[in-house]
Coordinates of C-alpha atoms in Angstrom, one line a residue:
X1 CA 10.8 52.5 40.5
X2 CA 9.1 53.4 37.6
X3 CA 5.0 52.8 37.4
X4 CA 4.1 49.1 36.4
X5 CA 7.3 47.7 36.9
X6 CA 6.3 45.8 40.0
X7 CA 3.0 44.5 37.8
X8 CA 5.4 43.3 35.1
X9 CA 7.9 41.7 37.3
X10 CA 4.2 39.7 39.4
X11 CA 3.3 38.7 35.8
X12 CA 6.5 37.7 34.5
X13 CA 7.3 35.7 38.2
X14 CA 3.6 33.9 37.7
X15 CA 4.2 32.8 34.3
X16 CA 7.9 31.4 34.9
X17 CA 6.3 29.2 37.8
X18 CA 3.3 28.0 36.0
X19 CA 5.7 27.1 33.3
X20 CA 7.7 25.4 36.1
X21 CA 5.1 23.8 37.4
X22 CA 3.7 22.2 34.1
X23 CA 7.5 20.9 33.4
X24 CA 7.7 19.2 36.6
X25 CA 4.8 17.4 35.6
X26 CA 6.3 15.5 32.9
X27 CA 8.3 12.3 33.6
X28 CA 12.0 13.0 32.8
X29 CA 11.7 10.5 30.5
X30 CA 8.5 11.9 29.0
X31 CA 9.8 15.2 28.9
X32 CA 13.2 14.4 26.5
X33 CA 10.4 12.4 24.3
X34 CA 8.7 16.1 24.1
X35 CA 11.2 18.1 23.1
X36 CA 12.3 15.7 20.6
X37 CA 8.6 15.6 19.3
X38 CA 9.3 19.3 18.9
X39 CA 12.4 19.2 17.3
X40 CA 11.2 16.8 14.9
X41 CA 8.0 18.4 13.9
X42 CA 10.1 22.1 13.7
X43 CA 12.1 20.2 11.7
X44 CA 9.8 18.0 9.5
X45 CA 7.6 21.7 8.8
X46 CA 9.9 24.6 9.3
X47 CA 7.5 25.8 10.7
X48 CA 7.1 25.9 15.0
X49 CA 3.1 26.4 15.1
X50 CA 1.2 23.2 14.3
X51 CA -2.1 23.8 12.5
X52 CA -5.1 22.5 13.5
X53 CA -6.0 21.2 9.9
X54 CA -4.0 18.3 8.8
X55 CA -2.3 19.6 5.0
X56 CA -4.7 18.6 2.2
X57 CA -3.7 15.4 -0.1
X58 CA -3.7 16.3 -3.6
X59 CA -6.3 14.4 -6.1
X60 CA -3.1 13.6 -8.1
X61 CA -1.7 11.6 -5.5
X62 CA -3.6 7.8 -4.8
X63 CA -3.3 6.7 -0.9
X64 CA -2.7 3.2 -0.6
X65 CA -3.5 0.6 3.0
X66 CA -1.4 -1.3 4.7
X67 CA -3.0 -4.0 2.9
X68 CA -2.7 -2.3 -0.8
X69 CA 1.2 -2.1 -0.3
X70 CA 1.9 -5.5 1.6
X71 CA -0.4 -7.1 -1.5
X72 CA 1.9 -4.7 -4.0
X73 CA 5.2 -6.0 -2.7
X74 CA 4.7 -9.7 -2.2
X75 CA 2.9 -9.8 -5.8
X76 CA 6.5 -8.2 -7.1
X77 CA 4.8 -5.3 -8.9
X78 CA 7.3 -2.9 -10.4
X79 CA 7.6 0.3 -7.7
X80 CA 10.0 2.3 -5.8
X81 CA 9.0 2.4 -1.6
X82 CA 10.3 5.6 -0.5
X83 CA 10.6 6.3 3.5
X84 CA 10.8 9.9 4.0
X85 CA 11.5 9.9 7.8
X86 CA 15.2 11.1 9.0
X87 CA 18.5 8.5 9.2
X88 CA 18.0 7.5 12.7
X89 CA 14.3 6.4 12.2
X90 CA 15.4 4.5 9.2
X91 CA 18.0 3.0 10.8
X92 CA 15.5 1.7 13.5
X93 CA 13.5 0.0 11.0
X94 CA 11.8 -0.3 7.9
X95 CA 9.5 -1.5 5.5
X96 CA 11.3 -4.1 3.3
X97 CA 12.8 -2.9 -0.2
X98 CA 12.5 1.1 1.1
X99 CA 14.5 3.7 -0.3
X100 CA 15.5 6.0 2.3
X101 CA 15.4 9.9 0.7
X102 CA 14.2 11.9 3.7
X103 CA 11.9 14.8 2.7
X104 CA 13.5 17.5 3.9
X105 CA 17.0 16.0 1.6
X106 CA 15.0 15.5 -1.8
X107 CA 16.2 18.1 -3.8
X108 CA 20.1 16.7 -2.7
X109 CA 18.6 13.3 -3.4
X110 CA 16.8 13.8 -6.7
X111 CA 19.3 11.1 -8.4
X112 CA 17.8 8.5 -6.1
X113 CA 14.8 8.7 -7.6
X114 CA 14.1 6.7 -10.8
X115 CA 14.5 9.0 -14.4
X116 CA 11.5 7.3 -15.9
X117 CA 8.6 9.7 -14.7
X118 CA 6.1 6.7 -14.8
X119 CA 6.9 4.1 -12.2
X120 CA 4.6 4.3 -9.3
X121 CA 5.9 5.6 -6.3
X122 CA 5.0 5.2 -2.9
X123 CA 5.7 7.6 0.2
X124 CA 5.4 6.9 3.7
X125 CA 6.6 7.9 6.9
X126 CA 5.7 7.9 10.7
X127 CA 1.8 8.3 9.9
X128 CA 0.0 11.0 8.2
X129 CA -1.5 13.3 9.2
X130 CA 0.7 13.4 12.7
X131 CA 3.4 13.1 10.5
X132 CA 3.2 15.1 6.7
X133 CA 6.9 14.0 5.4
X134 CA 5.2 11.4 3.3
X135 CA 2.7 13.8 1.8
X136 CA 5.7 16.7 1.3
X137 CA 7.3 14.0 -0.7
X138 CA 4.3 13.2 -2.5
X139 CA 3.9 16.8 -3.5
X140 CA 7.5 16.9 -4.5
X141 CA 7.5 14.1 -6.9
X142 CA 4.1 15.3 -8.2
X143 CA 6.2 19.0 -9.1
X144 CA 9.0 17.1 -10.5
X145 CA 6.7 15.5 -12.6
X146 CA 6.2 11.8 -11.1
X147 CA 2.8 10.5 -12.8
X148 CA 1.5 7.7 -10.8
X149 CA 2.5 9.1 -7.1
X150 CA 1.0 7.3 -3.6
X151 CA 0.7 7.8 -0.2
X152 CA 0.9 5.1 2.3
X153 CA -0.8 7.4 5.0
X154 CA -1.0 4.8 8.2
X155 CA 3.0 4.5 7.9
X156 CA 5.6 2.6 9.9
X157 CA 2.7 2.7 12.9
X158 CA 0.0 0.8 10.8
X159 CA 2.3 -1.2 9.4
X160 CA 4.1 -2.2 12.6
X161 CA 1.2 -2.6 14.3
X162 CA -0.4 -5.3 11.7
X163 CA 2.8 -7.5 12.6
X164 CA 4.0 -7.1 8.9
X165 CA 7.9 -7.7 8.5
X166 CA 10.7 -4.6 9.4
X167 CA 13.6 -4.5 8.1
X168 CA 16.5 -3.2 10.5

């Protein structure tokens, strides 16, 4: 046996059962809920790695309330509601009159998105900043040139939670 091979293999055998040991002590349930969590931020950032510091929003981009949007739709001002999460969270429910063009699809989507560069457009997703599709297609629109961008930053959450109406 070569020198520190028995040292490797102790280290090695600890860290597989302390990684054993924190699995076990998630729910089943809990634990599928994690790993999609996982998959869907991997997904949502490209990157794995989760910073500390929540992206910055851009001064060009206005963040609207619950409030601000609910008062924006049911006045009948002129906007497009864009809901940046995937299919399946769409599919589950959304806000009323939303466009689905999920964040990570815009460039394949461009053509949903209105030619005149002036409407106001309003992002949201599952709640920034846990959740920063809404802001990446905030930025994107802002790039392509979109002059009056917004970010509904409490999201599906907020809005859910104030008992205002979702669409299924």
């Amino acid at each position: 046996m070569k020198p520190g091979i028995g040292l490797t293999r102790w280290v090695f055998g600890v860290a597989a059962a302390l990684l054993s040991a924190t699995v076990a002590m998630i729910p089943a349930t809990g634990l599928a809920q994690q790993v999609a969590k996982a998959k869907d931020w991997y997904v949502a950032s490209g990157t794995w790695t989760k910073s500390t510091e929540p992206q910055p929003i851009p001064s060009s981009v206005v963040v609207v309330s619950a409030d601000q949007l609910k008062d924006m739709l049911d006045q009948g001002q002129k906007f497009l509601l864009v809901d940046t999460r995937n299919g399946a969270e769409f599919r589950e429910g959304h806000i009323p009159k939303a466009l689905h063009v999920y964040d990570k699809e815009m460039e394949a989507q461009k053509g949903k998105l209105p030619s005149d560069k002036s409407l106001p457009l309003v992002f949201y997703c599952n709640g920034y900043p846990d959740c920063p599709r809404s802001l990446n297609g905030a930025k994107i629109a802002v790039e392509w040139g979109y002059k009056k961008v917004h970010l509904f930053k409490g999201g599906i959450p907020e809005w859910a939670a104030k008992g205002y109406p979702i669409e299924r």
